[in-house]
PDB file of C-alpha atoms in Angstrom:
ATOM      1  CA  MET A   1       0.000   0.000   0.000  1.00 45.00           C
ATOM      2  CA  SER A   2       1.322   3.427  -0.919  1.00 46.00           C
ATOM      3  CA  LEU A   3       1.820   6.110   1.734  1.00 40.00           C
ATOM      4  CA  GLY A   4      -1.054   8.142   0.260  1.00 44.00           C
ATOM      5  CA  ARG A   5      -3.454   5.202   0.373  1.00 52.00           C
ATOM      6  CA  LEU A   6      -2.328   4.378   3.897  1.00 41.00           C
ATOM      7  CA  VAL A   7      -2.986   7.953   5.069  1.00 38.00           C
ATOM      8  CA  ARG A   8      -6.411   7.973   3.403  1.00 49.00           C
ATOM      9  CA  SER A   9      -7.228   4.596   4.937  1.00 67.00           C
ATOM     10  CA  VAL A  10      -6.270   5.724   8.436  1.00 64.00           C
ATOM     11  CA  TRP A  11      -8.194   8.983   7.985  1.00 72.00           C
ATOM     12  CA  SER A  12     -11.303   7.170   6.735  1.00 79.00           C
ATOM     13  CA  GLN A  13     -11.159   4.756   9.675  1.00 76.00           C
ATOM     14  CA  GLN A  14     -10.879   7.634  12.120  1.00 82.00           C
ATOM     15  CA  PHE A  15     -13.733   9.520  10.441  1.00 84.00           C
ATOM     16  CA  ALA A  16     -15.999   6.439  10.463  1.00 85.00           C
ATOM     17  CA  ALA A  17     -15.192   5.818  14.127  1.00 86.00           C
ATOM     18  CA  LEU A  18     -15.941   9.434  15.089  1.00 90.00           C
ATOM     19  CA  LEU A  19     -19.295   9.296  13.298  1.00 91.00           C
ATOM     20  CA  ALA A  20     -20.185   6.048  15.065  1.00 90.00           C
ATOM     21  CA  ILE A  21     -19.157   7.413  18.479  1.00 92.00           C
ATOM     22  CA  ALA A  22     -21.247  10.541  17.927  1.00 95.00           C
ATOM     23  CA  TYR A  23     -24.287   8.498  16.919  1.00 95.00           C
ATOM     24  CA  ILE A  24     -23.928   6.084  19.852  1.00 94.00           C
ATOM     25  CA  ARG A  25     -23.768   8.999  22.275  1.00 94.00           C
ATOM     26  CA  LEU A  26     -26.753  10.710  20.611  1.00 97.00           C
ATOM     27  CA  VAL A  27     -28.895   7.596  20.995  1.00 97.00           C
ATOM     28  CA  TRP A  28     -27.747   7.103  24.574  1.00 95.00           C
ATOM     29  CA  LEU A  29     -28.317  10.682  25.700  1.00 96.00           C
ATOM     30  CA  THR A  30     -31.785  10.938  24.139  1.00 98.00           C
ATOM     31  CA  SER A  31     -33.097   7.573  25.322  1.00 98.00           C
ATOM     32  CA  ARG A  32     -34.527   6.076  28.495  1.00 98.00           C
ATOM     33  CA  VAL A  33     -32.348   3.203  29.659  1.00 96.00           C
ATOM     34  CA  GLU A  34     -33.250   0.197  31.789  1.00 96.00           C
ATOM     35  CA  ARG A  35     -30.664  -2.282  33.058  1.00 94.00           C
ATOM     36  CA  GLN A  36     -31.513  -5.862  33.957  1.00 95.00           C
ATOM     37  CA  MET A  37     -28.632  -7.870  35.385  1.00 94.00           C
ATOM     38  CA  ASP A  38     -28.766 -11.359  36.820  1.00 97.00           C
ATOM     39  CA  PRO A  39     -27.677 -11.247  40.493  1.00 97.00           C
ATOM     40  CA  ALA A  40     -24.882 -13.757  39.895  1.00 97.00           C
ATOM     41  CA  ALA A  41     -23.534 -11.675  36.998  1.00 94.00           C
ATOM     42  CA  GLU A  42     -23.755  -8.534  39.141  1.00 92.00           C
ATOM     43  CA  ALA A  43     -21.831 -10.316  41.894  1.00 94.00           C
ATOM     44  CA  LEU A  44     -19.040 -11.193  39.442  1.00 93.00           C
ATOM     45  CA  LEU A  45     -18.806  -7.580  38.350  1.00 88.00           C
ATOM     46  CA  SER A  46     -18.891  -6.211  41.904  1.00 87.00           C
ATOM     47  CA  ALA A  47     -16.175  -8.616  43.017  1.00 90.00           C
ATOM     48  CA  ARG A  48     -14.073  -7.801  39.933  1.00 88.00           C
ATOM     49  CA  ARG A  49     -13.995 -11.465  38.981  1.00 93.00           C
ATOM     50  CA  PRO A  50     -12.960 -12.378  35.427  1.00 95.00           C
ATOM     51  CA  PHE A  51     -15.512 -13.666  32.937  1.00 96.00           C
ATOM     52  CA  ILE A  52     -16.312 -13.709  29.229  1.00 96.00           C
ATOM     53  CA  ALA A  53     -19.051 -11.307  28.149  1.00 95.00           C
ATOM     54  CA  ALA A  54     -20.629 -12.856  25.040  1.00 96.00           C
ATOM     55  CA  PHE A  55     -22.965 -11.010  22.674  1.00 95.00           C
ATOM     56  CA  TRP A  56     -24.106 -11.509  19.102  1.00 96.00           C
ATOM     57  CA  HIS A  57     -22.480  -9.521  16.303  1.00 93.00           C
ATOM     58  CA  GLY A  58     -25.752  -7.836  15.387  1.00 95.00           C
ATOM     59  CA  ARG A  59     -25.916  -6.116  18.793  1.00 95.00           C
ATOM     60  CA  ILE A  60     -22.529  -4.397  18.834  1.00 90.00           C
ATOM     61  CA  LEU A  61     -23.564  -0.759  18.626  1.00 91.00           C
ATOM     62  CA  LEU A  62     -24.535  -0.007  22.241  1.00 92.00           C
ATOM     63  CA  MET A  63     -22.198  -2.475  23.905  1.00 88.00           C
ATOM     64  CA  PRO A  64     -19.685   0.217  24.996  1.00 85.00           C
ATOM     65  CA  TYR A  65     -22.341   1.403  27.470  1.00 86.00           C
ATOM     66  CA  HIS A  66     -23.211  -2.042  28.792  1.00 82.00           C
ATOM     67  CA  TRP A  67     -20.915  -1.948  31.795  1.00 68.00           C
ATOM     68  CA  PRO A  68     -20.083   0.897  34.176  1.00 56.00           C
ATOM     69  CA  GLN A  69     -16.770   2.611  33.457  1.00 54.00           C
ATOM     70  CA  THR A  70     -14.070   0.158  34.453  1.00 50.00           C
ATOM     71  CA  GLY A  71     -10.874   1.658  33.098  1.00 49.00           C
ATOM     72  CA  ALA A  72      -8.612  -0.845  31.342  1.00 48.00           C
ATOM     73  CA  TRP A  73     -10.403  -3.798  32.898  1.00 65.00           C
ATOM     74  CA  VAL A  74     -12.498  -4.732  29.856  1.00 78.00           C
ATOM     75  CA  TYR A  75     -11.154  -6.030  26.559  1.00 83.00           C
ATOM     76  CA  VAL A  76     -13.010  -6.899  23.362  1.00 83.00           C
ATOM     77  CA  MET A  77     -11.928  -9.151  20.521  1.00 81.00           C
ATOM     78  CA  VAL A  78     -12.094  -7.511  17.070  1.00 76.00           C
ATOM     79  CA  SER A  79     -11.224  -8.829  13.629  1.00 70.00           C
ATOM     80  CA  GLN A  80      -7.916  -8.155  11.876  1.00 63.00           C
ATOM     81  CA  HIS A  81      -9.183  -6.032   9.007  1.00 60.00           C
ATOM     82  CA  ARG A  82     -10.460  -2.495   8.502  1.00 64.00           C
ATOM     83  CA  ASP A  83     -13.817  -3.075  10.210  1.00 66.00           C
ATOM     84  CA  GLY A  84     -11.976  -4.418  13.243  1.00 69.00           C
ATOM     85  CA  GLU A  85      -9.727  -1.368  13.409  1.00 73.00           C
ATOM     86  CA  ILE A  86     -12.782   0.901  13.230  1.00 78.00           C
ATOM     87  CA  ALA A  87     -14.377  -1.085  16.055  1.00 79.00           C
ATOM     88  CA  ALA A  88     -11.210  -0.721  18.132  1.00 77.00           C
ATOM     89  CA  ARG A  89     -11.245   3.052  17.596  1.00 81.00           C
ATOM     90  CA  ILE A  90     -14.907   3.207  18.633  1.00 83.00           C
ATOM     91  CA  VAL A  91     -14.517   1.387  21.958  1.00 82.00           C
ATOM     92  CA  ARG A  92     -11.314   3.073  23.165  1.00 77.00           C
ATOM     93  CA  PRO A  93     -13.014   6.340  24.278  1.00 77.00           C
ATOM     94  CA  PHE A  94     -15.296   4.188  26.457  1.00 76.00           C
ATOM     95  CA  GLY A  95     -12.354   2.669  28.365  1.00 73.00           C
ATOM     96  CA  ILE A  96     -12.302  -0.625  26.454  1.00 80.00           C
ATOM     97  CA  GLU A  97      -9.205  -2.072  24.806  1.00 77.00           C
ATOM     98  CA  ALA A  98      -9.202  -4.314  21.735  1.00 78.00           C
ATOM     99  CA  ILE A  99      -7.655  -7.703  21.017  1.00 79.00           C
ATOM    100  CA  ALA A 100      -6.988  -8.186  17.301  1.00 72.00           C
ATOM    101  CA  GLY A 101      -8.041 -11.570  15.967  1.00 62.00           C
ATOM    102  CA  SER A 102     -11.010 -13.660  14.887  1.00 56.00           C
ATOM    103  CA  SER A 103     -11.954 -17.160  13.849  1.00 53.00           C
ATOM    104  CA  ARG A 104     -10.633 -16.341  10.349  1.00 56.00           C
ATOM    105  CA  ARG A 105      -7.436 -14.359  10.949  1.00 54.00           C
ATOM    106  CA  GLY A 106      -5.101 -14.436  13.908  1.00 54.00           C
ATOM    107  CA  GLY A 107      -7.512 -16.623  15.844  1.00 68.00           C
ATOM    108  CA  ARG A 108      -5.026 -18.796  17.690  1.00 79.00           C
ATOM    109  CA  GLU A 109      -2.926 -15.871  18.904  1.00 83.00           C
ATOM    110  CA  ALA A 110      -6.029 -13.912  19.893  1.00 83.00           C
ATOM    111  CA  LEU A 111      -7.386 -16.874  21.871  1.00 88.00           C
ATOM    112  CA  GLN A 112      -4.078 -17.224  23.688  1.00 91.00           C
ATOM    113  CA  GLU A 113      -4.141 -13.530  24.567  1.00 91.00           C
ATOM    114  CA  MET A 114      -7.784 -13.817  25.616  1.00 92.00           C
ATOM    115  CA  VAL A 115      -6.973 -16.666  28.009  1.00 95.00           C
ATOM    116  CA  ARG A 116      -3.992 -14.741  29.395  1.00 94.00           C
ATOM    117  CA  LEU A 117      -6.141 -11.696  30.121  1.00 93.00           C
ATOM    118  CA  LEU A 118      -8.859 -13.768  31.758  1.00 95.00           C
ATOM    119  CA  GLN A 119      -6.305 -15.502  33.959  1.00 95.00           C
ATOM    120  CA  ALA A 120      -5.018 -12.028  34.889  1.00 94.00           C
ATOM    121  CA  GLY A 121      -8.470 -11.123  36.173  1.00 93.00           C
ATOM    122  CA  LYS A 122      -9.869  -9.160  33.210  1.00 91.00           C
ATOM    123  CA  ILE A 123     -13.266  -9.205  31.487  1.00 91.00           C
ATOM    124  CA  VAL A 124     -13.067 -10.155  27.819  1.00 93.00           C
ATOM    125  CA  ALA A 125     -15.996  -9.477  25.465  1.00 90.00           C
ATOM    126  CA  ILE A 126     -16.488 -11.526  22.313  1.00 92.00           C
ATOM    127  CA  THR A 127     -19.006 -11.995  19.516  1.00 92.00           C
ATOM    128  CA  PRO A 128     -19.108 -15.795  19.145  1.00 94.00           C
ATOM    129  CA  ASP A 129     -20.753 -15.566  15.701  1.00 94.00           C
ATOM    130  CA  GLY A 130     -18.305 -13.011  14.289  1.00 84.00           C
ATOM    131  CA  PRO A 131     -16.868 -11.908  12.005  1.00 84.00           C
ATOM    132  CA  LYS A 132     -19.027 -13.414   9.239  1.00 87.00           C
ATOM    133  CA  GLY A 133     -21.491 -15.818  10.845  1.00 92.00           C
ATOM    134  CA  PRO A 134     -23.563 -17.865  10.643  1.00 95.00           C
ATOM    135  CA  ARG A 135     -25.783 -15.534  12.674  1.00 97.00           C
ATOM    136  CA  GLN A 136     -26.299 -16.467  16.328  1.00 97.00           C
ATOM    137  CA  ARG A 137     -24.155 -19.601  16.090  1.00 97.00           C
ATOM    138  CA  ALA A 138     -21.348 -19.746  18.641  1.00 96.00           C
ATOM    139  CA  LYS A 139     -17.987 -20.855  17.319  1.00 94.00           C
ATOM    140  CA  PHE A 140     -15.742 -23.041  19.426  1.00 93.00           C
ATOM    141  CA  GLY A 141     -13.360 -20.249  20.533  1.00 93.00           C
ATOM    142  CA  VAL A 142     -15.598 -18.866  23.277  1.00 95.00           C
ATOM    143  CA  ALA A 143     -16.002 -22.329  24.798  1.00 96.00           C
ATOM    144  CA  TYR A 144     -12.281 -23.082  24.497  1.00 95.00           C
ATOM    145  CA  ALA A 145     -11.334 -19.842  26.252  1.00 96.00           C
ATOM    146  CA  ALA A 146     -13.885 -20.323  29.049  1.00 97.00           C
ATOM    147  CA  ILE A 147     -12.771 -23.900  29.731  1.00 97.00           C
ATOM    148  CA  THR A 148      -9.056 -23.129  29.526  1.00 97.00           C
ATOM    149  CA  ALA A 149      -9.218 -20.017  31.725  1.00 97.00           C
ATOM    150  CA  ARG A 150     -11.836 -21.646  34.005  1.00 97.00           C
ATOM    151  CA  VAL A 151     -14.186 -18.662  33.907  1.00 98.00           C
ATOM    152  CA  PRO A 152     -17.953 -18.394  33.303  1.00 98.00           C
ATOM    153  CA  VAL A 153     -19.597 -16.878  30.250  1.00 98.00           C
ATOM    154  CA  VAL A 154     -22.107 -14.065  30.848  1.00 97.00           C
ATOM    155  CA  PRO A 155     -24.527 -13.540  27.928  1.00 97.00           C
ATOM    156  CA  ILE A 156     -25.165  -9.848  27.319  1.00 96.00           C
ATOM    157  CA  THR A 157     -27.396  -8.065  24.845  1.00 97.00           C
ATOM    158  CA  TYR A 158     -29.514  -5.006  24.283  1.00 97.00           C
ATOM    159  CA  ALA A 159     -32.975  -4.442  22.835  1.00 98.00           C
ATOM    160  CA  VAL A 160     -34.692  -1.210  21.796  1.00 98.00           C
ATOM    161  CA  LYS A 161     -38.233  -0.096  21.201  1.00 98.00           C
ATOM    162  CA  HIS A 162     -37.529   1.743  17.937  1.00 98.00           C
ATOM    163  CA  ARG A 163     -35.008   0.208  15.611  1.00 98.00           C
ATOM    164  CA  LYS A 164     -33.885  -0.422  12.084  1.00 97.00           C
ATOM    165  CA  ILE A 165     -32.671  -3.903  11.160  1.00 97.00           C
ATOM    166  CA  LEU A 166     -30.154  -3.960   8.334  1.00 96.00           C
ATOM    167  CA  GLY A 167     -30.119  -6.659   5.674  1.00 96.00           C
ATOM    168  CA  SER A 168     -26.601  -7.779   6.639  1.00 95.00           C
ATOM    169  CA  TRP A 169     -25.753 -11.374   7.533  1.00 95.00           C
ATOM    170  CA  ASP A 170     -26.038 -10.558  11.257  1.00 95.00           C
ATOM    171  CA  ARG A 171     -29.305  -8.593  10.939  1.00 97.00           C
ATOM    172  CA  PHE A 172     -27.527  -5.637  12.548  1.00 95.00           C
ATOM    173  CA  VAL A 173     -29.809  -3.630  14.851  1.00 97.00           C
ATOM    174  CA  VAL A 174     -29.509   0.156  14.619  1.00 96.00           C
ATOM    175  CA  PRO A 175     -31.290   1.843  17.563  1.00 97.00           C
ATOM    176  CA  LEU A 176     -32.927   5.154  16.761  1.00 98.00           C
ATOM    177  CA  PRO A 177     -32.595   8.299  18.908  1.00 98.00           C
ATOM    178  CA  PHE A 178     -35.279   9.175  21.481  1.00 98.00           C
ATOM    179  CA  ASN A 179     -35.764   5.548  22.316  1.00 98.00           C
ATOM    180  CA  ARG A 180     -36.236   3.027  25.092  1.00 98.00           C
ATOM    181  CA  ILE A 181     -33.223   0.797  25.680  1.00 98.00           C
ATOM    182  CA  LEU A 182     -32.954  -2.443  27.620  1.00 97.00           C
ATOM    183  CA  LEU A 183     -29.456  -3.585  28.600  1.00 96.00           C
ATOM    184  CA  HIS A 184     -29.520  -7.184  29.780  1.00 97.00           C
ATOM    185  CA  ALA A 185     -26.875  -9.394  31.397  1.00 96.00           C
ATOM    186  CA  GLY A 186     -27.938 -13.002  31.873  1.00 97.00           C
ATOM    187  CA  ALA A 187     -27.002 -15.687  34.349  1.00 98.00           C
ATOM    188  CA  PRO A 188     -23.362 -16.819  34.098  1.00 98.00           C
ATOM    189  CA  VAL A 189     -22.944 -20.052  32.145  1.00 98.00           C
ATOM    190  CA  SER A 190     -20.433 -22.387  33.771  1.00 97.00           C
ATOM    191  CA  VAL A 191     -18.742 -24.724  31.276  1.00 97.00           C
ATOM    192  CA  THR A 192     -15.507 -25.604  33.053  1.00 93.00           C
ATOM    193  CA  ASP A 193     -16.147 -29.346  33.269  1.00 93.00           C
ATOM    194  CA  LEU A 194     -17.804 -29.770  29.860  1.00 96.00           C
ATOM    195  CA  SER A 195     -16.471 -30.795  26.469  1.00 96.00           C
ATOM    196  CA  ILE A 196     -15.882 -27.948  24.021  1.00 94.00           C
ATOM    197  CA  GLU A 197     -18.858 -28.909  21.849  1.00 95.00           C
ATOM    198  CA  THR A 198     -21.242 -29.296  24.804  1.00 96.00           C
ATOM    199  CA  ALA A 199     -20.007 -25.994  26.240  1.00 97.00           C
ATOM    200  CA  ARG A 200     -20.461 -24.304  22.868  1.00 97.00           C
ATOM    201  CA  GLU A 201     -24.032 -25.583  22.606  1.00 97.00           C
ATOM    202  CA  ARG A 202     -24.880 -24.449  26.138  1.00 98.00           C
ATOM    203  CA  ILE A 203     -23.491 -20.945  25.551  1.00 98.00           C
ATOM    204  CA  GLU A 204     -25.298 -20.635  22.235  1.00 98.00           C
ATOM    205  CA  ALA A 205     -28.626 -21.786  23.692  1.00 98.00           C
ATOM    206  CA  ALA A 206     -28.388 -19.297  26.565  1.00 98.00           C
ATOM    207  CA  MET A 207     -27.588 -16.424  24.198  1.00 98.00           C
ATOM    208  CA  ILE A 208     -30.421 -17.248  21.795  1.00 98.00           C
ATOM    209  CA  ALA A 209     -32.918 -17.491  24.671  1.00 98.00           C
ATOM    210  CA  GLN A 210     -31.694 -14.159  26.059  1.00 98.00           C
ATOM    211  CA  LEU A 211     -32.061 -12.381  22.720  1.00 98.00           C
ATOM    212  CA  THR A 212     -35.570 -13.766  22.230  1.00 98.00           C
ATOM    213  CA  ALA A 213     -36.642 -12.546  25.675  1.00 98.00           C
ATOM    214  CA  ALA A 214     -34.973  -9.129  25.305  1.00 98.00           C
ATOM    215  CA  ASP A 215     -36.608  -8.379  21.947  1.00 98.00           C
ATOM    216  CA  GLY A 216     -39.898  -9.740  23.276  1.00 98.00           C
ATOM    217  CA  TYR A 217     -39.741  -7.155  26.067  1.00 98.00           C
ATOM    218  CA  PHE A 218     -40.585  -4.519  23.436  1.00 98.00           C
ATOM    219  CA  GLY A 219     -42.917  -6.754  21.455  1.00 98.00           C
ATOM    220  CA  HIS A 220     -40.378  -7.588  18.744  1.00 98.00           C
ATOM    221  CA  LEU A 221     -39.407 -10.915  17.254  1.00 97.00           C
ATOM    222  CA  ALA A 222     -35.687 -11.632  17.391  1.00 97.00           C
ATOM    223  CA  PRO A 223     -34.021 -12.347  14.038  1.00 96.00           C
ATOM    224  CA  PRO A 224     -33.819 -16.137  13.627  1.00 97.00           C
ATOM    225  CA  PRO A 225     -30.449 -17.893  13.954  1.00 97.00           C
ATOM    226  CA  GLY A 226     -28.562 -18.945  10.875  1.00 95.00           C
ATOM    227  CA  PRO A 227     -27.898 -22.577   9.905  1.00 94.00           C
ATOM    228  CA  PRO A 228     -26.321 -24.775  12.606  1.00 91.00           C
ATOM    229  CA  LEU A 229     -22.581 -25.220  12.604  1.00 83.00           C
ATOM    230  CA  GLU A 230     -20.918 -28.531  11.906  1.00 73.00           C
ATOM    231  CA  PHE A 231     -17.731 -29.126  13.867  1.00 60.00           C
ATOM    232  CA  GLU A 232     -14.932 -31.568  13.366  1.00 47.00           C
ATOM    233  CA  PRO A 233     -13.618 -33.167  16.580  1.00 46.00           C
ATOM    234  CA  ARG A 234     -11.147 -30.865  18.293  1.00 52.00           C
ATOM    235  CA  PRO A 235      -8.569 -31.602  20.978  1.00 46.00           C
ATOM    236  CA  ALA A 236      -9.530 -30.781  24.537  1.00 54.00           C
ATOM    237  CA  PRO A 237      -8.061 -27.589  26.001  1.00 56.00           C
ATOM    238  CA  PRO A 238      -4.966 -28.014  28.152  1.00 56.00           C
ATOM    239  CA  SER A 239      -5.578 -28.895  31.760  1.00 54.00           C
ATOM    240  CA  THR A 240      -4.854 -26.287  34.404  1.00 49.00           C
ATOM    241  CA  PRO A 241      -3.249 -26.926  37.790  1.00 47.00           C
ATOM    242  CA  SER A 242      -5.655 -27.598  40.620  1.00 44.00           C
ATOM    243  CA  ASP A 243      -6.094 -25.036  43.379  1.00 43.00           C
ATOM    244  CA  GLU A 244      -5.894 -27.773  45.939  1.00 38.00           C
TER     245      GLU A 244
END
């Protein structure tokens, strides 16, 4: 890439991020917000215990506001292309750092970093169906990280009264200004002693049920999941030393 193209690319990423940040803040400041958090999830947050916050790709836009300001305690996994860099620029002003990687590019290194951060006591947020779907189908990485780091998975989502659903693969939800917003954190899903595939299925089922209930709160139907995933057998995650 030439220097000119690189400069234009960086400028366009920054401009897109600034527009997104401005819109997110406009929606937030003009809307009435309700938070619903499972007591066990709230206890994890209050005790500053590590966990994976899992949400579907189509509900990214308001996620920077999902948790109270926590400084550099929350990390989010983003993809290693331009959209991922824009996402990283969007979340930084909200006190969230990005981990570059996805199931398609840099996945192994990103998973290793994700496990390291969790074991260091951080919260890591991930879209298990990103970056390209199928929609609302959890890939194995979220289960692998939860089992390896021995942390629970907390499903999180948002729903809004007034919205526009894009025709993208993830049925991306754009909340409109002057709205009603529901931020929801579900019960932690413990998968430590499960196989990766069973853990993946349990996480996916909890997230789908949460999205259905959240959209139903405003009388909406949640977008249906995409086709089920088919997985080849994978090795079990490495064992971790016992605390005993």
